[in-house]
Amino acid sequence: MAAAQARGSARDPRVVIIGAGMSGLLMGIRLKQAGIDDFVILEKAADLGGTWRENTYPGIACDIPSHFYSYSFAPNPGWSHWFAPGGEIKDYFASVAQAHGLPARIRYNSEVAEARRSDGTWRIRCTDGTEMEADMVVAATGVLHHPRMPDIPGLSDFRGACFHSAQWRHDEPLDGRRIGVIGTGSTATQITAALVPRAGQLSLFQRTAQWVFPLPNPEHSRFARWCFRRLPGAGRAWYHLTRLLFQWTFSRAVLGHNLAHRMLAGIARRNLERSVRDPALRERLRPDYEPFCKRLIISPDFYDKIQQPNAELVTAPIERVETEGVRTTDGRLHALDVLVLATGFEAQRYVRPLQLINERDETLEEAWSGGARALRSVAVPGFANFFMVAGPYTPVGNYPLIQTSEIQADYIMAFVERFRNGEASRFEARPEALERFVRDMDAGSERTIWRTGGCQSWYLDERGRISMWPWSFERFRREMRRPQWQEYTVS
Ligand code: NAP
């Protein structure tokens, strides 16, 4: 990267963005749109796309309508389905990146090992030894990124193929084989629905039952796609319709026992009653907590598929894995050829394991020893000029991350602009502002369904604190419109 340019008293900041997923690309686009060229996106893998590059399991699709799961400035009239398949979403991000001239800015196979701030500069070192300097670092490393491997005895003894859902082994044949899936989250249910028609036998190992919401996933007709292409207003109208629908229904429903919750919870409950014929199976599929406590499963056909003759729901707890398959505590051995671990992600890792070290030689790990916290989700006291997109407290219940990332990227751009205008060169979150923010978040989360719904989920950290935005999306947008500068030390 070039040294910071002098333009009178103004300087273009040198920016390093970590991650070429949805948020990192977005941050790059915002810098480009502002005419700032001195930035690089460091991507640890050989391709862009973040979660959509890593998750390639059979059945993968977005559970947010695709016209809404798009950048607001880059509509895609060509989405094939209401909920597009994962590969299509990854291609969408690649084409937007291309259209904004980002590929030349992305440095692949560049995993950041350490970022250390001294003398007013961030010094970044990648695992391959490459080093660079930056005035600002923006971590866009994703929320659900580090696979969580289950702590099940004997896992390594299994003689068949065993892999995490985010590390799919595409060389492993599936048709006609005995497949086991551990987990019942969004991932496992999509895999189950896709593989039951292909497997000889599919065993789904359920530790906790899930509520399932039956939304169909039709193709957009040729006429609809023609309209989206030829009548830009149609695409915008569809975008805003979905936005309003989400805002007032799925996103509201997590906030408390309101009308949206009663309505949608009722649909999920009726779905179970109507879709599962065998009363014994229905009881085993019935969660003992409230809908929306865990992330609601969106699936039109999970119940249908789990009732097929070659599918089995296993609810006896897993005792261990053996060479031939999974042994449950009732003594049964479930013989398998393939074992899929759809066991979720370490949602509280955020930017770690990268070593972030501040001017006082303090690491982010130390700063977060009491839990990951960030002012307005983007800044950590002690770590000047370091920002995060999709940091702690980001996800707004059931709302697409792409919308919150756009708001956060614009918020971070306000710091970039002040730096560039020569108004200031150092921005640090004030500890007392973070304390106030966290108190607000904790108080707000008390009445959410995540807290009152009676379940465990990845929304809670290891101390049982909720690391989600506990208010409405409108409030998120309002509070993040621009930085409240008194919350920062600016110099
Ligand atoms: P998840 O929701 O965290 O589910 C993990 C599953 O694995 C749970 O059923 C969990 O059981 C089970 N599990 C974990 N450790 C286990 C163990 N040792 N033994 C037995 N079972 C174990 O993970 P996910 O399904 O990958 O989904 C994560 C998030 O990704 C979702 O909530 C959603 O936000 C997102 N996602 C979105 C889409 C989409 O369509 N947009 C698709 C997939 C995922 P317990 O419930 O008992 O802990």
Coordinates of C-alpha atoms in Angstrom, one line a residue, residues 39-465:
F39 CA -7.1 -0.2 0.9
V40 CA -6.7 -3.9 0.6
I41 CA -9.0 -6.7 1.5
L42 CA -7.1 -9.6 3.1
E43 CA -8.9 -12.9 2.6
K44 CA -7.5 -16.1 4.2
A45 CA -9.1 -18.4 1.6
A46 CA -8.5 -18.6 -2.2
D47 CA -11.9 -17.2 -3.0
L48 CA -14.4 -14.6 -1.8
G49 CA -17.9 -15.2 -0.5
G50 CA -17.5 -15.9 3.2
T51 CA -20.2 -18.1 4.6
W52 CA -21.5 -18.8 1.0
R53 CA -18.0 -20.0 0.0
E54 CA -17.6 -22.2 3.0
N55 CA -21.1 -23.7 3.3
T56 CA -21.7 -25.8 0.2
Y57 CA -23.8 -28.6 1.8
P58 CA -26.6 -30.2 -0.2
G59 CA -29.8 -28.2 0.2
I60 CA -28.1 -25.0 1.2
A61 CA -30.3 -22.0 0.5
C62 CA -30.9 -18.7 2.2
D63 CA -33.9 -18.5 4.6
I64 CA -34.4 -14.8 3.8
P65 CA -36.1 -13.9 0.5
S66 CA -33.3 -13.3 -1.9
H67 CA -34.5 -10.0 -3.3
F68 CA -34.2 -8.8 0.3
Y69 CA -30.9 -10.6 0.9
S70 CA -29.1 -8.3 -1.5
Y71 CA -27.2 -5.1 -1.2
S72 CA -29.7 -2.3 -1.3
F73 CA -27.6 -0.7 -4.1
A74 CA -27.2 -3.8 -6.2
P75 CA -30.6 -5.5 -6.9
N76 CA -30.4 -8.8 -8.7
P77 CA -33.4 -9.3 -11.0
G78 CA -32.2 -12.8 -11.8
W79 CA -32.7 -14.6 -8.5
S80 CA -34.1 -18.0 -9.5
H81 CA -36.1 -18.7 -6.3
W82 CA -37.7 -16.8 -3.5
F83 CA -34.9 -18.3 -1.4
A84 CA -32.0 -18.7 -3.7
P85 CA -29.6 -21.6 -3.4
G86 CA -26.2 -20.9 -1.8
G87 CA -24.1 -21.1 -5.0
E88 CA -26.3 -18.5 -6.6
I89 CA -25.8 -16.2 -3.6
K90 CA -22.0 -16.6 -3.8
D91 CA -22.1 -15.8 -7.5
Y92 CA -24.1 -12.7 -6.7
F93 CA -21.4 -11.4 -4.3
A94 CA -18.7 -12.2 -6.9
S95 CA -20.5 -10.3 -9.6
V96 CA -21.1 -7.3 -7.4
A97 CA -17.5 -7.3 -6.4
Q98 CA -16.5 -7.4 -10.0
A99 CA -18.8 -4.6 -11.0
H100 CA -17.2 -2.4 -8.3
G101 CA -13.6 -3.3 -9.3
L102 CA -12.9 -5.1 -6.1
P103 CA -11.0 -8.2 -7.3
A104 CA -7.8 -6.2 -7.8
R105 CA -8.1 -5.1 -4.2
I106 CA -8.4 -8.5 -2.7
R107 CA -5.4 -10.4 -1.6
Y108 CA -6.2 -14.1 -1.3
N109 CA -4.6 -16.8 0.8
S110 CA -3.7 -14.0 3.3
E111 CA -4.7 -15.0 6.8
V112 CA -4.0 -12.2 9.3
A113 CA -2.0 -13.6 12.3
E114 CA -1.5 -10.4 14.1
A115 CA -2.4 -6.7 14.1
R116 CA -0.4 -4.6 16.5
R117 CA -0.9 -0.8 17.0
S118 CA 2.1 1.3 17.9
D119 CA 3.1 4.9 17.1
G120 CA -0.4 5.6 15.7
T121 CA -0.1 2.9 13.0
W122 CA -1.5 -0.6 12.7
R123 CA 1.1 -3.2 11.7
I124 CA -0.5 -6.2 10.2
R125 CA 1.3 -9.5 9.8
C126 CA -0.2 -12.4 7.8
T127 CA 0.6 -16.1 8.5
D128 CA 2.7 -16.2 5.3
G129 CA 4.9 -13.5 6.8
T130 CA 3.6 -10.6 4.6
E131 CA 3.5 -7.4 6.5
M132 CA 1.8 -4.1 5.9
E133 CA 0.8 -0.9 7.7
A134 CA -2.6 0.8 8.0
D135 CA -4.2 3.8 9.6
M136 CA -7.5 1.9 10.1
V137 CA -8.4 -1.8 10.4
V138 CA -11.9 -3.0 9.7
A139 CA -12.6 -6.6 10.6
A140 CA -15.3 -8.2 8.6
T141 CA -14.7 -11.8 9.7
G142 CA -18.3 -13.0 10.0
V143 CA -20.4 -14.3 12.8
L144 CA -20.9 -18.0 12.1
H145 CA -17.5 -18.9 10.8
H146 CA -15.6 -21.3 13.1
P147 CA -17.1 -24.8 13.0
R148 CA -18.1 -26.1 16.4
M149 CA -16.9 -29.7 16.6
P150 CA -18.9 -31.8 19.0
D151 CA -17.2 -33.3 22.0
I152 CA -18.4 -36.9 21.4
P153 CA -16.2 -39.8 22.5
G154 CA -14.8 -42.0 19.7
L155 CA -15.4 -39.5 16.9
S156 CA -12.0 -40.2 15.4
D157 CA -12.6 -44.0 15.5
F158 CA -15.3 -43.8 12.8
R159 CA -14.3 -45.7 9.7
G160 CA -16.7 -44.0 7.3
A161 CA -16.5 -40.3 6.2
C162 CA -17.1 -37.8 9.0
F163 CA -17.1 -34.0 8.4
H164 CA -18.6 -30.8 9.6
S165 CA -21.4 -29.3 7.5
A166 CA -19.2 -26.3 6.7
Q167 CA -16.4 -28.5 5.4
W168 CA -18.5 -30.7 3.0
R169 CA -16.6 -33.5 1.4
H170 CA -17.9 -33.4 -2.2
D171 CA -15.9 -36.4 -3.2
E172 CA -17.9 -38.6 -0.8
P173 CA -20.7 -40.5 -2.5
L174 CA -24.2 -40.1 -0.9
D175 CA -26.7 -41.9 -3.1
G176 CA -28.0 -45.0 -1.6
R177 CA -25.8 -44.8 1.4
R178 CA -26.4 -44.8 5.2
I179 CA -26.1 -41.2 6.3
G180 CA -26.1 -39.8 9.9
V181 CA -26.7 -36.1 10.6
I182 CA -26.0 -34.8 14.1
G183 CA -27.9 -31.6 14.9
T184 CA -31.3 -30.1 14.1
G185 CA -30.5 -26.4 13.4
S186 CA -31.2 -24.7 10.1
T187 CA -28.3 -26.4 8.5
A188 CA -29.2 -30.0 9.6
T189 CA -32.8 -29.6 8.5
Q190 CA -31.8 -28.3 5.0
I191 CA -29.4 -31.2 4.7
T192 CA -32.0 -33.7 5.8
A193 CA -34.6 -32.4 3.4
A194 CA -32.1 -32.6 0.5
L195 CA -30.6 -36.0 1.4
V196 CA -33.6 -38.2 2.3
P197 CA -34.5 -38.6 -1.3
R198 CA -31.0 -39.7 -2.1
A199 CA -29.9 -41.7 0.9
G200 CA -30.4 -45.4 1.4
Q201 CA -31.1 -44.6 5.1
L202 CA -30.8 -41.2 6.9
S203 CA -30.6 -41.0 10.7
L204 CA -31.1 -37.6 12.2
F205 CA -29.6 -37.4 15.7
Q206 CA -31.7 -34.8 17.6
R207 CA -30.6 -33.4 20.9
T208 CA -33.2 -30.6 21.0
A209 CA -36.3 -30.4 18.9
Q210 CA -36.9 -27.3 16.8
W211 CA -39.9 -25.3 15.7
V212 CA -40.4 -25.4 12.0
F213 CA -42.1 -22.6 10.0
P214 CA -43.5 -23.8 6.6
L215 CA -42.6 -21.2 3.9
P216 CA -42.6 -22.5 0.3
N217 CA -39.7 -21.8 -2.0
P218 CA -41.2 -21.4 -5.5
E219 CA -39.1 -20.4 -8.5
H220 CA -39.6 -16.9 -9.8
S221 CA -41.5 -17.3 -13.0
R222 CA -40.0 -16.2 -16.3
F223 CA -42.6 -13.4 -16.3
A224 CA -41.6 -12.3 -12.8
R225 CA -38.0 -12.2 -13.7
W226 CA -38.8 -10.3 -16.9
C227 CA -40.6 -7.7 -14.7
F228 CA -37.7 -7.5 -12.3
R229 CA -35.3 -7.0 -15.2
R230 CA -37.4 -4.6 -17.3
L231 CA -39.3 -2.7 -14.7
P232 CA -36.8 -1.7 -12.0
G233 CA -39.7 -0.4 -9.9
A234 CA -41.0 -4.0 -9.6
G235 CA -37.7 -5.1 -8.0
R236 CA -37.7 -2.2 -5.6
A237 CA -41.3 -2.8 -4.7
W238 CA -40.6 -6.5 -4.0
Y239 CA -37.6 -5.5 -1.9
H240 CA -39.5 -3.0 0.2
L241 CA -42.5 -5.4 0.5
T242 CA -40.3 -8.1 1.9
R243 CA -38.5 -5.6 4.1
L244 CA -41.7 -4.4 5.7
L245 CA -43.0 -7.9 6.1
F246 CA -39.8 -9.0 7.9
Q247 CA -39.7 -5.8 10.0
W248 CA -43.2 -6.3 11.3
T249 CA -43.3 -10.1 11.6
F250 CA -40.2 -12.3 12.0
S251 CA -38.1 -9.5 13.4
R252 CA -40.7 -8.3 15.8
A253 CA -41.6 -11.8 17.0
V254 CA -38.3 -12.2 19.0
L255 CA -38.8 -9.0 21.0
G256 CA -41.5 -10.3 23.3
H257 CA -45.0 -11.8 23.5
N258 CA -46.5 -9.4 21.0
L259 CA -49.0 -9.9 18.2
A260 CA -46.3 -11.0 15.6
H261 CA -45.0 -13.6 18.1
R262 CA -48.5 -15.0 18.8
M263 CA -49.3 -15.2 15.1
L264 CA -46.1 -16.8 13.8
A265 CA -45.7 -19.1 16.8
G266 CA -49.3 -20.2 16.1
I267 CA -48.4 -21.1 12.5
A268 CA -45.3 -23.1 13.7
R269 CA -47.4 -25.0 16.3
R270 CA -50.1 -25.8 13.7
N271 CA -47.4 -26.9 11.2
L272 CA -46.3 -29.6 13.7
E273 CA -49.9 -30.7 14.4
R274 CA -50.9 -30.9 10.8
S275 CA -47.7 -32.2 9.2
V276 CA -46.7 -35.0 11.4
R277 CA -49.1 -37.9 11.3
D278 CA -47.7 -40.3 13.9
P279 CA -48.6 -38.9 17.4
A280 CA -45.5 -40.5 19.0
L281 CA -43.1 -38.9 16.3
R282 CA -45.0 -35.6 16.7
E283 CA -44.3 -35.6 20.5
R284 CA -40.6 -36.3 19.8
L285 CA -40.5 -33.4 17.4
R286 CA -42.2 -31.1 19.8
P287 CA -39.9 -28.5 21.4
D288 CA -40.3 -27.8 25.1
Y289 CA -39.6 -24.1 24.6
E290 CA -41.2 -21.3 22.8
P291 CA -41.0 -20.7 19.0
F292 CA -38.4 -18.0 18.2
C293 CA -36.2 -18.9 21.3
K294 CA -33.8 -20.6 19.0
R295 CA -33.5 -19.5 15.4
L296 CA -36.8 -20.6 13.8
I297 CA -36.3 -23.3 11.1
I298 CA -37.8 -22.2 7.7
S299 CA -38.6 -25.3 5.8
P300 CA -41.5 -26.4 3.6
D301 CA -40.6 -30.0 3.6
F302 CA -38.6 -31.1 6.7
Y303 CA -41.5 -32.8 8.4
D304 CA -42.4 -34.5 5.2
K305 CA -38.9 -35.8 4.6
I306 CA -38.4 -37.0 8.2
Q307 CA -41.5 -39.1 7.8
Q308 CA -40.2 -41.0 4.8
P309 CA -39.6 -44.8 5.2
N310 CA -35.8 -44.4 4.8
A311 CA -35.6 -41.6 7.4
E312 CA -35.3 -42.0 11.2
L313 CA -35.4 -39.4 13.9
V314 CA -33.1 -40.6 16.7
T315 CA -33.8 -39.0 20.0
A316 CA -31.9 -41.3 22.3
P317 CA -28.8 -39.4 23.4
I318 CA -25.5 -40.2 21.6
E319 CA -23.2 -42.3 23.9
R320 CA -20.2 -42.5 21.6
V321 CA -19.1 -43.0 18.0
E322 CA -17.7 -46.3 17.1
T323 CA -15.9 -47.6 14.0
E324 CA -19.2 -48.7 12.4
G325 CA -21.5 -45.8 13.4
V326 CA -23.1 -44.0 16.3
R327 CA -24.0 -45.8 19.6
T328 CA -26.9 -44.3 21.5
T329 CA -27.5 -44.7 25.2
D330 CA -30.3 -47.2 24.6
G331 CA -27.6 -49.6 23.4
R332 CA -28.4 -49.3 19.7
L333 CA -25.7 -49.0 17.1
H334 CA -26.7 -46.9 14.1
A335 CA -24.5 -48.3 11.4
L336 CA -23.4 -45.5 9.0
D337 CA -21.3 -44.8 5.9
V338 CA -21.2 -41.0 6.3
L339 CA -21.6 -38.9 9.4
V340 CA -22.3 -35.2 9.0
L341 CA -21.7 -32.9 12.0
A342 CA -24.2 -30.1 11.6
T343 CA -23.3 -28.9 15.0
G344 CA -23.1 -25.2 14.4
F345 CA -20.4 -22.6 14.9
E346 CA -18.4 -20.8 17.7
A347 CA -20.5 -17.7 17.4
Q348 CA -18.6 -15.8 20.1
R349 CA -15.2 -16.0 18.4
Y350 CA -15.7 -13.0 16.1
V351 CA -12.3 -11.8 14.9
R352 CA -10.3 -14.2 17.0
P353 CA -8.0 -16.2 16.8
L354 CA -6.2 -13.3 15.1
Q355 CA -4.0 -11.5 17.7
L356 CA -5.0 -7.9 18.1
I357 CA -2.6 -6.0 20.2
N358 CA -3.1 -2.3 21.2
E359 CA -0.7 0.5 22.1
R360 CA -0.6 -0.7 25.8
D361 CA 0.4 -4.2 24.7
E362 CA -3.0 -5.5 25.7
T363 CA -4.6 -8.2 23.5
L364 CA -8.2 -8.3 22.4
E365 CA -8.4 -11.7 24.1
E366 CA -7.5 -10.0 27.4
A367 CA -9.9 -7.1 26.8
W368 CA -12.6 -9.7 26.2
S369 CA -11.8 -12.0 29.1
G370 CA -15.2 -11.1 30.5
G371 CA -17.0 -11.7 27.2
A372 CA -16.9 -10.1 23.7
R373 CA -18.3 -6.6 23.9
A374 CA -18.1 -3.7 21.5
L375 CA -19.5 -0.2 21.5
R376 CA -22.4 0.0 19.0
S377 CA -21.0 -3.4 17.9
V378 CA -18.1 -1.7 16.0
A379 CA -15.5 -0.4 18.4
V380 CA -13.6 -1.7 21.5
P381 CA -12.1 0.7 24.1
G382 CA -8.3 0.6 24.0
F383 CA -8.2 -0.4 20.4
A384 CA -8.1 2.9 18.5
N385 CA -9.0 2.9 14.8
F386 CA -10.1 -0.7 14.9
F387 CA -13.6 -1.4 13.7
M388 CA -15.8 -4.4 13.2
V389 CA -18.7 -5.1 10.9
A390 CA -21.0 -7.7 12.5
G391 CA -19.4 -7.5 15.9
P392 CA -21.0 -8.4 19.2
Y393 CA -24.7 -7.3 19.5
T394 CA -25.1 -7.1 15.8
P395 CA -27.6 -9.6 14.6
V396 CA -31.0 -8.0 14.7
G397 CA -33.5 -10.8 15.3
N398 CA -34.2 -12.7 12.1
Y399 CA -33.2 -9.7 10.0
P400 CA -30.7 -10.2 7.2
L401 CA -27.2 -9.4 8.3
I402 CA -26.6 -7.6 5.0
Q403 CA -28.9 -4.8 6.0
T404 CA -27.2 -4.3 9.4
S405 CA -23.8 -4.5 7.7
E406 CA -24.8 -1.6 5.3
I407 CA -25.7 0.5 8.3
Q408 CA -22.4 -0.3 10.1
A409 CA -20.3 0.3 7.0
D410 CA -21.8 3.7 6.7
Y411 CA -21.2 4.4 10.4
I412 CA -17.5 3.4 10.0
M413 CA -17.2 5.6 7.0
A414 CA -18.0 8.6 9.2
F415 CA -14.6 7.9 11.0
V416 CA -12.9 7.4 7.6
E417 CA -14.3 10.8 6.4
R418 CA -13.1 12.6 9.5
F419 CA -9.7 11.1 9.2
R420 CA -9.6 12.0 5.5
N421 CA -10.7 15.6 6.1
G422 CA -7.8 16.0 8.5
E423 CA -10.1 16.6 11.4
A424 CA -8.7 13.8 13.5
S425 CA -6.6 10.7 13.1
R426 CA -7.3 8.7 16.2
F427 CA -10.7 7.4 17.3
E428 CA -11.2 5.3 20.5
A429 CA -14.4 4.1 22.1
R430 CA -14.8 5.4 25.6
P431 CA -15.0 2.7 28.3
E432 CA -17.9 4.4 30.1
A433 CA -19.9 4.6 26.7
L434 CA -19.4 0.9 26.3
E435 CA -20.6 0.2 29.9
R436 CA -23.7 2.3 29.2
F437 CA -24.3 0.6 25.9
V438 CA -23.9 -2.9 27.4
R439 CA -26.2 -2.0 30.3
D440 CA -28.8 -1.0 27.7
M441 CA -28.4 -4.2 25.7
D442 CA -28.6 -6.4 28.9
A443 CA -31.7 -4.6 30.1
G444 CA -33.3 -4.8 26.6
S445 CA -32.6 -8.4 26.2
E446 CA -34.5 -9.4 29.4
R447 CA -37.9 -9.3 27.8
T448 CA -36.9 -11.0 24.5
I449 CA -38.0 -14.5 23.6
W450 CA -34.3 -15.5 23.6
R451 CA -34.3 -14.9 27.4
T452 CA -37.8 -15.8 28.3
G453 CA -38.4 -18.7 25.8
G454 CA -36.7 -21.4 27.9
C455 CA -33.9 -22.6 25.6
Q456 CA -30.2 -22.5 25.0
S457 CA -28.9 -21.2 21.7
W458 CA -25.9 -19.6 20.0
Y459 CA -27.4 -16.2 20.7
L460 CA -26.2 -16.6 24.3
D461 CA -22.5 -16.5 25.3
E462 CA -20.9 -18.8 27.7
R463 CA -22.0 -16.6 30.6
G464 CA -25.6 -16.7 29.4
R465 CA -25.5 -13.1 28.2

